Tab-separated table of C-alpha atoms and ligand atoms in Angstrom:
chain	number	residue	atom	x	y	z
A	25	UNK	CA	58.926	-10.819	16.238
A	26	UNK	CA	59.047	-7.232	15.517
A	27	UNK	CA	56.554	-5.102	17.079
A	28	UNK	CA	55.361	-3.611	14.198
A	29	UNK	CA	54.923	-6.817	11.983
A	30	UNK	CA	52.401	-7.280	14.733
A	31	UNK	CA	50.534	-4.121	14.152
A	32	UNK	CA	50.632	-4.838	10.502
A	33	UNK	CA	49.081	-8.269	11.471
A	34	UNK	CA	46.675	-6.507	13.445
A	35	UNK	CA	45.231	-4.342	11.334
A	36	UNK	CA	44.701	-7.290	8.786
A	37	UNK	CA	42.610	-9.118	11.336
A	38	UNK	CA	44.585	-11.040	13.052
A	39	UNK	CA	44.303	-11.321	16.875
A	40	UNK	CA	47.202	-10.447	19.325
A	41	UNK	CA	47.079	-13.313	22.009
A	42	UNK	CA	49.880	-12.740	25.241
A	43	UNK	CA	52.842	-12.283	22.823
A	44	UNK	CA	54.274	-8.938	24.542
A	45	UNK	CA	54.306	-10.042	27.419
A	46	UNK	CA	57.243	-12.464	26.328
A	47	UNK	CA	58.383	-9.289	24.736
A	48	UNK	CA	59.322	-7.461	28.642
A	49	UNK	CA	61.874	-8.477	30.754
A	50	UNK	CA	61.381	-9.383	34.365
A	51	UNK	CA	61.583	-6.697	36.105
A	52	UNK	CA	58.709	-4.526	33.627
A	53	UNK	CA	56.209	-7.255	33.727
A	54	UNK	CA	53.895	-5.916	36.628
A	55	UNK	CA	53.761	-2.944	33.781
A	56	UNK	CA	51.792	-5.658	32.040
A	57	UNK	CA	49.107	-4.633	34.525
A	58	UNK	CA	49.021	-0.596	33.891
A	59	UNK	CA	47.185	0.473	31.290
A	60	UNK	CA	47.503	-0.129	27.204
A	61	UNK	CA	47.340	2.225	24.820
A	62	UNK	CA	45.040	2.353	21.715
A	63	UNK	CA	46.721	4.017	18.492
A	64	UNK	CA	44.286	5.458	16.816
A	65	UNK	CA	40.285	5.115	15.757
A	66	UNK	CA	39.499	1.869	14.173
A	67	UNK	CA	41.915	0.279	16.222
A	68	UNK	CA	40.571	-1.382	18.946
A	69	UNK	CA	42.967	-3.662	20.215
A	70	UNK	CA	45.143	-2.403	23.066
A	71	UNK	CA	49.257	-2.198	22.918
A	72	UNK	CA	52.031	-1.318	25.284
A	73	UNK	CA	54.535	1.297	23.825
A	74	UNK	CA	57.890	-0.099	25.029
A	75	UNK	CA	60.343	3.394	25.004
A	76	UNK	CA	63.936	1.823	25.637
A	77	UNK	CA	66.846	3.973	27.103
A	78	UNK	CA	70.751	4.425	27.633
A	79	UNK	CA	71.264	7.471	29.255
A	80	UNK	CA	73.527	8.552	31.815
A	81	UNK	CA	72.978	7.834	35.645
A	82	UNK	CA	72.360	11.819	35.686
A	83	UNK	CA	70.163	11.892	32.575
A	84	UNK	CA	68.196	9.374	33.668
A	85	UNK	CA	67.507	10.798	37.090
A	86	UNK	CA	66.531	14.228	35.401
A	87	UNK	CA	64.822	12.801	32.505
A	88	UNK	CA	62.996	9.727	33.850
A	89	UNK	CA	61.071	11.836	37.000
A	90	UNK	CA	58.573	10.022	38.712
A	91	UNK	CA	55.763	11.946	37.308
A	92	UNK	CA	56.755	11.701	33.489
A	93	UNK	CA	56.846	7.525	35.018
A	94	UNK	CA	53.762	7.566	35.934
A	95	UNK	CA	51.831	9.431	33.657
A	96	UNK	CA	53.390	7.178	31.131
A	97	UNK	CA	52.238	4.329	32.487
A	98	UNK	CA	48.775	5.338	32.379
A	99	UNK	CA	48.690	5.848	28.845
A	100	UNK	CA	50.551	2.332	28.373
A	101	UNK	CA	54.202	3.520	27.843
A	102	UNK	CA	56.521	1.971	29.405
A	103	UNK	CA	60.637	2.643	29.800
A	104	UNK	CA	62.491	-0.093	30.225
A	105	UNK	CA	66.239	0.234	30.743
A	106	UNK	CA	68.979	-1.150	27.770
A	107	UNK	CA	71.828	-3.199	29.277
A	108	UNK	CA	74.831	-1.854	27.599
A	109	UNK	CA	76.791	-5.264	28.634
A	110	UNK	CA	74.018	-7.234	26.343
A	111	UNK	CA	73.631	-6.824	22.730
A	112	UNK	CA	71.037	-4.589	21.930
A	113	UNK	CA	69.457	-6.817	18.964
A	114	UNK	CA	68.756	-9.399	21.705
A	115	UNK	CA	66.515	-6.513	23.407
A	116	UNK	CA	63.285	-5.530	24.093
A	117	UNK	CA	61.822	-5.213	21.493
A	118	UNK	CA	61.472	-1.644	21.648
A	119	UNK	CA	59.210	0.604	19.671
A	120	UNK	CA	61.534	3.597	20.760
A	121	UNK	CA	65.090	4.265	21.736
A	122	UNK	CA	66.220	7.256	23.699
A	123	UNK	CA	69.932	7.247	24.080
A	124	UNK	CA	72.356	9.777	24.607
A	125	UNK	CA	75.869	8.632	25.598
A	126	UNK	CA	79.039	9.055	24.719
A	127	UNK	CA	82.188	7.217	22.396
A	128	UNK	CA	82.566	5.456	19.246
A	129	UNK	CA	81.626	2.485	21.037
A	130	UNK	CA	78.313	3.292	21.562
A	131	UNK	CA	77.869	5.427	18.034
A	132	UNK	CA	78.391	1.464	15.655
A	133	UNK	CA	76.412	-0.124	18.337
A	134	UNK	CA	73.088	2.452	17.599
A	135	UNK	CA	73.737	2.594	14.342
A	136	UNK	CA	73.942	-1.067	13.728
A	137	UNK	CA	70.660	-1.249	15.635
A	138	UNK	CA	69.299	0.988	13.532
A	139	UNK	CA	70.449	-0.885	10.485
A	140	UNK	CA	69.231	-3.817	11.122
A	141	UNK	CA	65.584	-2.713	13.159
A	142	UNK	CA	64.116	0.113	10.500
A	143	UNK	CA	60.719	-0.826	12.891
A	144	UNK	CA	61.976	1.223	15.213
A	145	UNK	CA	62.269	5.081	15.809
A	146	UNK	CA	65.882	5.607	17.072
A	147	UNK	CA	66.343	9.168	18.841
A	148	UNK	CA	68.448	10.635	16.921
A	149	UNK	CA	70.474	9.148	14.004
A	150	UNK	CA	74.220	8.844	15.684
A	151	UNK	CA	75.699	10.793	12.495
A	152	UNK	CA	72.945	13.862	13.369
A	153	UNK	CA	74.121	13.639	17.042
A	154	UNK	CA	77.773	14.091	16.041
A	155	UNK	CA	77.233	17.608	13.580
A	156	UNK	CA	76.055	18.861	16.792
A	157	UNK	CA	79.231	17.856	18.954
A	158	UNK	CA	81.122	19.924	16.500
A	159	UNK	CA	80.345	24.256	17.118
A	160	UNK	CA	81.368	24.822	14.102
A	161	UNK	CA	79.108	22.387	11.942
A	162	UNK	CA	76.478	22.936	14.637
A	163	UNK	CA	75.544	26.874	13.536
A	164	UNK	CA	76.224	25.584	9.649
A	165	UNK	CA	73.050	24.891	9.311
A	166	UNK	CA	71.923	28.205	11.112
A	167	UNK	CA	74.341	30.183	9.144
A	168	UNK	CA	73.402	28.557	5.224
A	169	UNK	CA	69.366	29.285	6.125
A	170	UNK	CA	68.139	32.943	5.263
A	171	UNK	CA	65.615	33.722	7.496
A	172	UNK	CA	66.404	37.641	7.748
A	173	UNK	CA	62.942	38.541	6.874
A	174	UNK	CA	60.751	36.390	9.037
A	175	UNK	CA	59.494	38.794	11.973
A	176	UNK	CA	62.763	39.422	12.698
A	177	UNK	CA	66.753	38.387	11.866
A	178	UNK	CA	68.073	35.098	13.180
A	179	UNK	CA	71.561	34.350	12.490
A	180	UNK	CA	74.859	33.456	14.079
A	181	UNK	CA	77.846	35.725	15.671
A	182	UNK	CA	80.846	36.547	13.668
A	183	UNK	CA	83.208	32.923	14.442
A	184	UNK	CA	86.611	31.517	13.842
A	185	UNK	CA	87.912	28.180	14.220
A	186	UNK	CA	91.258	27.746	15.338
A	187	UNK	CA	92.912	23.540	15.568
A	188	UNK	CA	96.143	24.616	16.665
A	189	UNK	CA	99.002	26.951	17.002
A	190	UNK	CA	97.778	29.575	19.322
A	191	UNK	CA	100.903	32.209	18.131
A	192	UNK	CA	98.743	32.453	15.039
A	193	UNK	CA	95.210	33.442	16.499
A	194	UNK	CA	96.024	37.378	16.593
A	195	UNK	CA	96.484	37.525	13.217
A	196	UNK	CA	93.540	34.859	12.290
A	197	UNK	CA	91.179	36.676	14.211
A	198	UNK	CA	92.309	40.537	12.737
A	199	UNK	CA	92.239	38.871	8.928
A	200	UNK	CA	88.642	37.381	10.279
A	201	UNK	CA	87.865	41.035	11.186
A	202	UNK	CA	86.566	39.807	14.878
A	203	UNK	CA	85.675	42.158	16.975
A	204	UNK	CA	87.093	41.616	20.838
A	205	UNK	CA	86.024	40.691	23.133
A	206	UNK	CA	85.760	37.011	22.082
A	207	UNK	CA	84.228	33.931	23.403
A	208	UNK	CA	86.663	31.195	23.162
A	209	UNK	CA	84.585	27.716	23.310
A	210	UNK	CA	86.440	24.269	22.923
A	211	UNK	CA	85.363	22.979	19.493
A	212	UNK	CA	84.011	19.634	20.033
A	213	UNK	CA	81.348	19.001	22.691
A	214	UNK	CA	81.715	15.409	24.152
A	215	UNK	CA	79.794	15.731	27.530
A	216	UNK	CA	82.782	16.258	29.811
A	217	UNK	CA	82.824	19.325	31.936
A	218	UNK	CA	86.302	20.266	29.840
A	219	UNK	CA	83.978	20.722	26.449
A	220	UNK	CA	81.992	23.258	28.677
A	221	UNK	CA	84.691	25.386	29.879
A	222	UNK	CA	84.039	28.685	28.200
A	223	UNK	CA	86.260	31.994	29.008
A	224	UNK	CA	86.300	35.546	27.689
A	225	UNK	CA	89.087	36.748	25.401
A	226	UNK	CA	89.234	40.846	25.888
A	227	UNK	CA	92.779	41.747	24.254
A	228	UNK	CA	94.879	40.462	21.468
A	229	UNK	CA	97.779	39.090	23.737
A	230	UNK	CA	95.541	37.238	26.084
A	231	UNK	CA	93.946	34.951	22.787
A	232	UNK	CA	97.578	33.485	22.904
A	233	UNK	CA	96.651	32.200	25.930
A	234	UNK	CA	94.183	29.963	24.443
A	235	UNK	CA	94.126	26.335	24.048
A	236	UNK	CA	93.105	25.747	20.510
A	237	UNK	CA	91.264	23.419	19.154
A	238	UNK	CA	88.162	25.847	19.476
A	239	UNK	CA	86.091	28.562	18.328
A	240	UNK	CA	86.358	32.070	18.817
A	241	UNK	CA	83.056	33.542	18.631
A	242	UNK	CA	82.518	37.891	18.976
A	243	UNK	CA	80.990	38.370	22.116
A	244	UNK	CA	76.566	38.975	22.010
A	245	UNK	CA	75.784	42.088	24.082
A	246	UNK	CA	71.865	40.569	24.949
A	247	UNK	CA	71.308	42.418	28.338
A	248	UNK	CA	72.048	39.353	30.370
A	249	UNK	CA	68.972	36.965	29.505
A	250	UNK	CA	69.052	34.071	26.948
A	251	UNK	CA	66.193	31.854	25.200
A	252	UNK	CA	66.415	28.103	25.470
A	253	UNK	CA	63.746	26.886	22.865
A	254	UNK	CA	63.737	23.063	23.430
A	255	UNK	CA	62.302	21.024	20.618
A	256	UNK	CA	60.460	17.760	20.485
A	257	UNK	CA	59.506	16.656	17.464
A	258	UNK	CA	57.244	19.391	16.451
A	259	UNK	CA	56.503	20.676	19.364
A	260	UNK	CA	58.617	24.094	20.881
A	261	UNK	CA	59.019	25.410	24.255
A	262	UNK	CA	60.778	28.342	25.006
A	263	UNK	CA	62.197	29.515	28.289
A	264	UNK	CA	64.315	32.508	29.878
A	265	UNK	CA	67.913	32.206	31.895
A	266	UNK	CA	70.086	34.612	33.259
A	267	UNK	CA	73.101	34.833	30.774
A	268	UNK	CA	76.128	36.770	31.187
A	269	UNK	CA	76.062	40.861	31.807
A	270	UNK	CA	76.776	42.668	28.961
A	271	UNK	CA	80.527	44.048	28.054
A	272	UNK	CA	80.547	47.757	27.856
A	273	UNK	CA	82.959	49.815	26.613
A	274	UNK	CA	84.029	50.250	29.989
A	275	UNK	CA	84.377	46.663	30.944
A	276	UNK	CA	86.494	45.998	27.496
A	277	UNK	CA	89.141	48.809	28.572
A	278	UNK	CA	89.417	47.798	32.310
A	279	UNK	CA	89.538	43.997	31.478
A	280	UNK	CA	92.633	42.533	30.228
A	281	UNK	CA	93.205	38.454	29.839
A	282	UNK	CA	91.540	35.073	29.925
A	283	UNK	CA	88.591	34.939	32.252
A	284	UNK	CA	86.820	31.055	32.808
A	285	UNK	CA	83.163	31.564	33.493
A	286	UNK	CA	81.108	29.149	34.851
A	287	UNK	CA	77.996	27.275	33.469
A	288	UNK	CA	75.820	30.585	34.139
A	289	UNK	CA	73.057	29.406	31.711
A	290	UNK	CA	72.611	25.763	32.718
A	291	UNK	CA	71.528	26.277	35.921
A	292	UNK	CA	68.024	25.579	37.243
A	293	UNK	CA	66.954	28.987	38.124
A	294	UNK	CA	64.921	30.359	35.548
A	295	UNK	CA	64.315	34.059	34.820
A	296	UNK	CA	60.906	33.344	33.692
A	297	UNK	CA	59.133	35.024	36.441
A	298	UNK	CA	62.176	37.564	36.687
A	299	UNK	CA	61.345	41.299	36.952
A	300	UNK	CA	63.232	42.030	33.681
A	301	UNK	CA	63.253	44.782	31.483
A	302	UNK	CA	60.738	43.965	28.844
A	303	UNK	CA	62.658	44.441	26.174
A	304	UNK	CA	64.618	42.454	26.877
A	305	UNK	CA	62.555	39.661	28.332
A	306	UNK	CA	60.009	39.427	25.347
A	307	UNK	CA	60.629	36.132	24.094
A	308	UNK	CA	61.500	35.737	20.067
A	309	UNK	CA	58.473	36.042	17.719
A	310	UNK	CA	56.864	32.694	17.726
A	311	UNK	CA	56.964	32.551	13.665
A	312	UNK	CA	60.508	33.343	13.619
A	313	UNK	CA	60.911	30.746	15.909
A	314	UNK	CA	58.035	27.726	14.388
A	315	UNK	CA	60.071	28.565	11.278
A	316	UNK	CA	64.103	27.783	12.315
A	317	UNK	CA	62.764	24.643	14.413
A	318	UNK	CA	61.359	23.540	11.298
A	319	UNK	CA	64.528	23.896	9.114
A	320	UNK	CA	66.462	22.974	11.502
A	321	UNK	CA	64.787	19.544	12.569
A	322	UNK	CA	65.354	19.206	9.003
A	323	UNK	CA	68.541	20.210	8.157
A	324	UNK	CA	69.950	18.400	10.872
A	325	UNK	CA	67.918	15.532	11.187
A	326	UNK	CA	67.520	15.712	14.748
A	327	UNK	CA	64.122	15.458	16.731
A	328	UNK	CA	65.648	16.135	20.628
A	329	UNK	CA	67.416	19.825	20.939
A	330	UNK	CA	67.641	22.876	22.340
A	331	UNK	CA	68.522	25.621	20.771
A	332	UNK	CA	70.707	29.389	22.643
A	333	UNK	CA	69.003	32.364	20.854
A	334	UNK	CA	70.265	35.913	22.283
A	335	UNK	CA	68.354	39.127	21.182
A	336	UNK	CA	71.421	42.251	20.607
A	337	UNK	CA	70.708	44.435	23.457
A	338	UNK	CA	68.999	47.708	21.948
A	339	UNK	CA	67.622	45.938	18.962
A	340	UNK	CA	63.810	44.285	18.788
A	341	UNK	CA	64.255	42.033	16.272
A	342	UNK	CA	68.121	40.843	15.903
A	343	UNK	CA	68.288	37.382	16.893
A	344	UNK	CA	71.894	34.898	17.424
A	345	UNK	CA	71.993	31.229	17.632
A	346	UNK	CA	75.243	30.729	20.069
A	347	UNK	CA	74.779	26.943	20.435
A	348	UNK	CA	72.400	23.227	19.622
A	349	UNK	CA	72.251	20.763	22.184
A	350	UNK	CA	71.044	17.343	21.462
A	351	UNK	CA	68.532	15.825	24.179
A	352	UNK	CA	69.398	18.634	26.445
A	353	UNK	CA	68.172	18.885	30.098
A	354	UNK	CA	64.324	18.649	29.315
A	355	UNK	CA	63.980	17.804	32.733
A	356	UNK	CA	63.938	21.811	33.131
A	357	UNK	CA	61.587	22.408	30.689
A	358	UNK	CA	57.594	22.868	32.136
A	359	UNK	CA	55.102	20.091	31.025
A	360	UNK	CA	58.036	18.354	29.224
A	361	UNK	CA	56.126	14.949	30.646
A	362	UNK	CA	53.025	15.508	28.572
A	363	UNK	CA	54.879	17.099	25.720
A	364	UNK	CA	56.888	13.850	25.525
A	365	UNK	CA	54.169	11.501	25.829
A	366	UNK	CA	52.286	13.182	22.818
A	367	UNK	CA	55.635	12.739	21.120
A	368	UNK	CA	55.823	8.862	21.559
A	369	UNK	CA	52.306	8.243	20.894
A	370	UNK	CA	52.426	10.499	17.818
A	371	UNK	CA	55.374	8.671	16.507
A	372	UNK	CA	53.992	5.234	16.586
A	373	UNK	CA	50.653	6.444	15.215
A	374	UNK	CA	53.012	7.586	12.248
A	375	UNK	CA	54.618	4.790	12.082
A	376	UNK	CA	50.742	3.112	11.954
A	377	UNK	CA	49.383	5.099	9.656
A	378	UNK	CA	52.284	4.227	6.812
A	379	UNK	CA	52.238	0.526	7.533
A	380	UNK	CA	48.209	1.073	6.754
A	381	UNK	CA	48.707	3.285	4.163
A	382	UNK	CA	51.412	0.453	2.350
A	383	UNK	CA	49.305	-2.537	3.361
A	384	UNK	CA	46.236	-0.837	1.133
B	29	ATP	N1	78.652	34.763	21.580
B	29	ATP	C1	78.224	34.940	22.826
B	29	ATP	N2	77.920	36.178	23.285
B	29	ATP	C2	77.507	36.366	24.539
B	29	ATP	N3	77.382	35.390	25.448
B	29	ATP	C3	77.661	34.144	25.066
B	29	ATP	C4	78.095	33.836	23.736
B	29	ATP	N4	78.308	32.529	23.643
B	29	ATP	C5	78.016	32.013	24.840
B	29	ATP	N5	77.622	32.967	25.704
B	29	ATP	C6	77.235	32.748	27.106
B	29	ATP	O1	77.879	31.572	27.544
B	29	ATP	C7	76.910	30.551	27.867
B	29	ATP	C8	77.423	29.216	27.425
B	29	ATP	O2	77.662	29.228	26.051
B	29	ATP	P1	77.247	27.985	25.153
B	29	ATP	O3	75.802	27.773	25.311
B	29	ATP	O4	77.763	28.210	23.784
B	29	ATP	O5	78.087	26.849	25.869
B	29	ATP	P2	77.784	25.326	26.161
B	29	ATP	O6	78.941	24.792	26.883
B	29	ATP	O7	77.459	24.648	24.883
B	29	ATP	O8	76.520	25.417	27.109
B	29	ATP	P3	75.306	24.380	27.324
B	29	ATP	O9	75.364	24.041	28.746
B	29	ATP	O10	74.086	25.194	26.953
B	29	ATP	O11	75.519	23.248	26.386
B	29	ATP	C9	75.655	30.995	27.145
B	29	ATP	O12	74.515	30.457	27.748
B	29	ATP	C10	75.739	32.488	27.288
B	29	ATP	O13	75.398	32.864	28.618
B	30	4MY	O1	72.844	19.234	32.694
B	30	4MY	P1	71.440	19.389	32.165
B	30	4MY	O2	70.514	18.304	32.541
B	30	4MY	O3	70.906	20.730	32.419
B	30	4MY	O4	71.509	19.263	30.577
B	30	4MY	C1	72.568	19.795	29.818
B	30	4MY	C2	73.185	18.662	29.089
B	30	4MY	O5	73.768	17.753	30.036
B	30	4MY	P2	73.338	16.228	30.196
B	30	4MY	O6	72.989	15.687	28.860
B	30	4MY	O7	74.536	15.589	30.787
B	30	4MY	O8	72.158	16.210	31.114
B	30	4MY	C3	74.297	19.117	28.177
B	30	4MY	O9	74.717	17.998	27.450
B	30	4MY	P3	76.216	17.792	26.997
B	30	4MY	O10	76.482	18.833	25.967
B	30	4MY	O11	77.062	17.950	28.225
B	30	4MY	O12	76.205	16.412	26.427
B	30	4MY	C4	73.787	20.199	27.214
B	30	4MY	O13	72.811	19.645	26.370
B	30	4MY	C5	73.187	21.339	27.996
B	30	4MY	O14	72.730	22.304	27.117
B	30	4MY	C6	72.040	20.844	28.880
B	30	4MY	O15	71.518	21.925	29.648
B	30	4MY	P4	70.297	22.836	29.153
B	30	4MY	O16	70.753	23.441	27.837
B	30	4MY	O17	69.095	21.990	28.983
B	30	4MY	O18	70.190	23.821	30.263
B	31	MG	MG1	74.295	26.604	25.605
B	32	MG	MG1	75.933	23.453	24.405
């Protein structure tokens, strides 16, 4: 029986006697003993919120931290693992599913779940997941909104998109009117390390180099600190890393060729409590940034991302988007365990408040 149907049940009087319990497998059911939580005034009658996953081994271990575990369960929320060898139908039931993992495979699978179980909230819709594995339909969105007058300018860097033939790029990129040096980034993001692999183009004979398929994108001077604004649901957080050092004119004439760099932004270290130059550590206007979460959670129908913002060095107010991430390392991001727990329990209140709303 769908969890819901029960709520609806509920809330016309009927009484809930032991039936979730045959709702959690085995190894949850001394959960049944943690707490329950109540969704909302009027409604007395305890529930467990049953969040199902299928991450990664790694995204669990970041995501699923003791604390977030435990703090959980004393609101009643409970995580209970999806067995990928099992169809998913003949699962949980689950009020929520958190997945993030990769293939076709997987994409029909979610998608068919979500087909047939509207009851429950799938994070995110696999189609929304995929325009963000794609750089080039990922800043779309970014690119088609006009927020240039919204306590400040937020758009995206001059790009090209090259799918093959590198002998052509030179010319692409001087009809494109790029300015070197470029950032050459492989076009679709599939979670391997390869989709990662960034390097610097600084001359025209070096982009032959390149491996298309992937986008060349004109390189940000932003004083080497970037903003990571995660998103959840409505809520924002916004933190500093160290980014790359700017390219002076210096660098461009005594560089030459392809240079890799490593994942510089993705690592744990955060230049929060850096000793930074403030103008270049003053975060991005809150309204600019309430207001592209908002039309972006839209646009692309996504409630998990992040979202790479660099300010131009010398400029106050000139903001890029250089790249969306869905259900990126939250794990990083401070409080994310009570941030997400308002998240679940403010979905299935939702969720409650319609099912009232169409019962009256
Ligand atoms: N256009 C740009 N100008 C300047 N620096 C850039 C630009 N694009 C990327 N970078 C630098 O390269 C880093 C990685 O770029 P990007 O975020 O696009 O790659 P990614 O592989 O999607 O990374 P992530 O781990 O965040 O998913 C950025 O954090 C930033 O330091
Ligand atoms: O590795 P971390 O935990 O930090 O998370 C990173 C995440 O990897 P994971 O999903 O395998 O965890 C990446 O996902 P893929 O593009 O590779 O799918 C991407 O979203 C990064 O932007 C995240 O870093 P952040 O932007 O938060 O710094
Ligand atoms: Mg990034
Ligand atoms: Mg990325």
């Amino acid at each position: 029986m769908p969890r819901y149907s029960i709520l609806a049940g509920i809330a016309k009087g009927m009484r809930l006697t032991g039936e979730i319990s045959s709702y959690l497998n085995e190894e949850n059911e001394n959960e049944m003993n943690s707490p329950s939580y109540s969704i909302g005034p009027g409604f007395p009658h305890p529930q467990k919120l049953v969040v199902g996953y299928a991450l990664t081994s790694k995204k669990t271990k970041s995501f699923l931290q003791p604390k977030l575990q435990g703090l959980a369960r004393n609101k009643g929320i409970i995580f209970v693992a999806i067995d990928q060898s099992r169809p998913l139908s003949d699962q949980g039931p689950f009020d929520i599913v958190l997945h993030k993992l990769s293939g076709k495979e997987w994409r029909h699978i979610i998608e068919d779940y979500r087909l047939k179980h509207p009851e429950v909230t799938v994070l995110d819709p696999p189609d929304a997941i995929q325009h963000v594995h794609n750089r080039q339909s990922m800043l779309q969105d970014v690119a088609d909104l006009n927020l240039s007058d919204c306590y400040g300018k937020i758009g995206v860097p001059r790009q090209l998109v090259v799918k093959k033939d590198p002998s052509s790029i030179p010319d692409a990129v001087g009809k494109a009117g790029l300015m070197l040096p470029l950032v050459a980034k492989p076009l679709v993001v599939d979670g391997t390390a390869k989709s990662h692999q960034l390097s610097i183009a600084y001359d025209q004979l070096s982009l032959l180099k390149l491996e298309p398929p992937l986008v060349l994108q004109e390189f940000i001077n932003h004083g080497g600190v970037i903003f990571k604004v995660y998103i959840v649901g409505e809520a924002i957080k916004v933190v500093r890393r160290f980014s790359l050092p700017d390219i002076g004119e210096h660098e461009h004439l005594c560089n030459d060729g392809v240079y890799r760099f490593p994942r510089v932004s993705c690592a744990a270290a955060s230049a929060d409590e850096a000793d930074l130059d403030p103008s270049v550590a003053e975060l991005p206007p809150r309204p600019l940034l309430e207001r592209l979460a908002r039309e972006l959670r839209r646009r692309l129908g996504l409630r998990l991302f992040n979202i790479d913002i660099l300010r131009e060095h010398g400029t106050k107010d000139r903001f890029y988007v250089i790249d969306i991430n869905y259900f990126p390392g939250y794990g990083k991001m401070p409080e994310y365990e009570h941030i997400f727990i308002d998240f679940f329990l403010s979905l299935v209140q939702g969720k409650y408040k319609k099912r009232l709303m169409n019962n009256c």
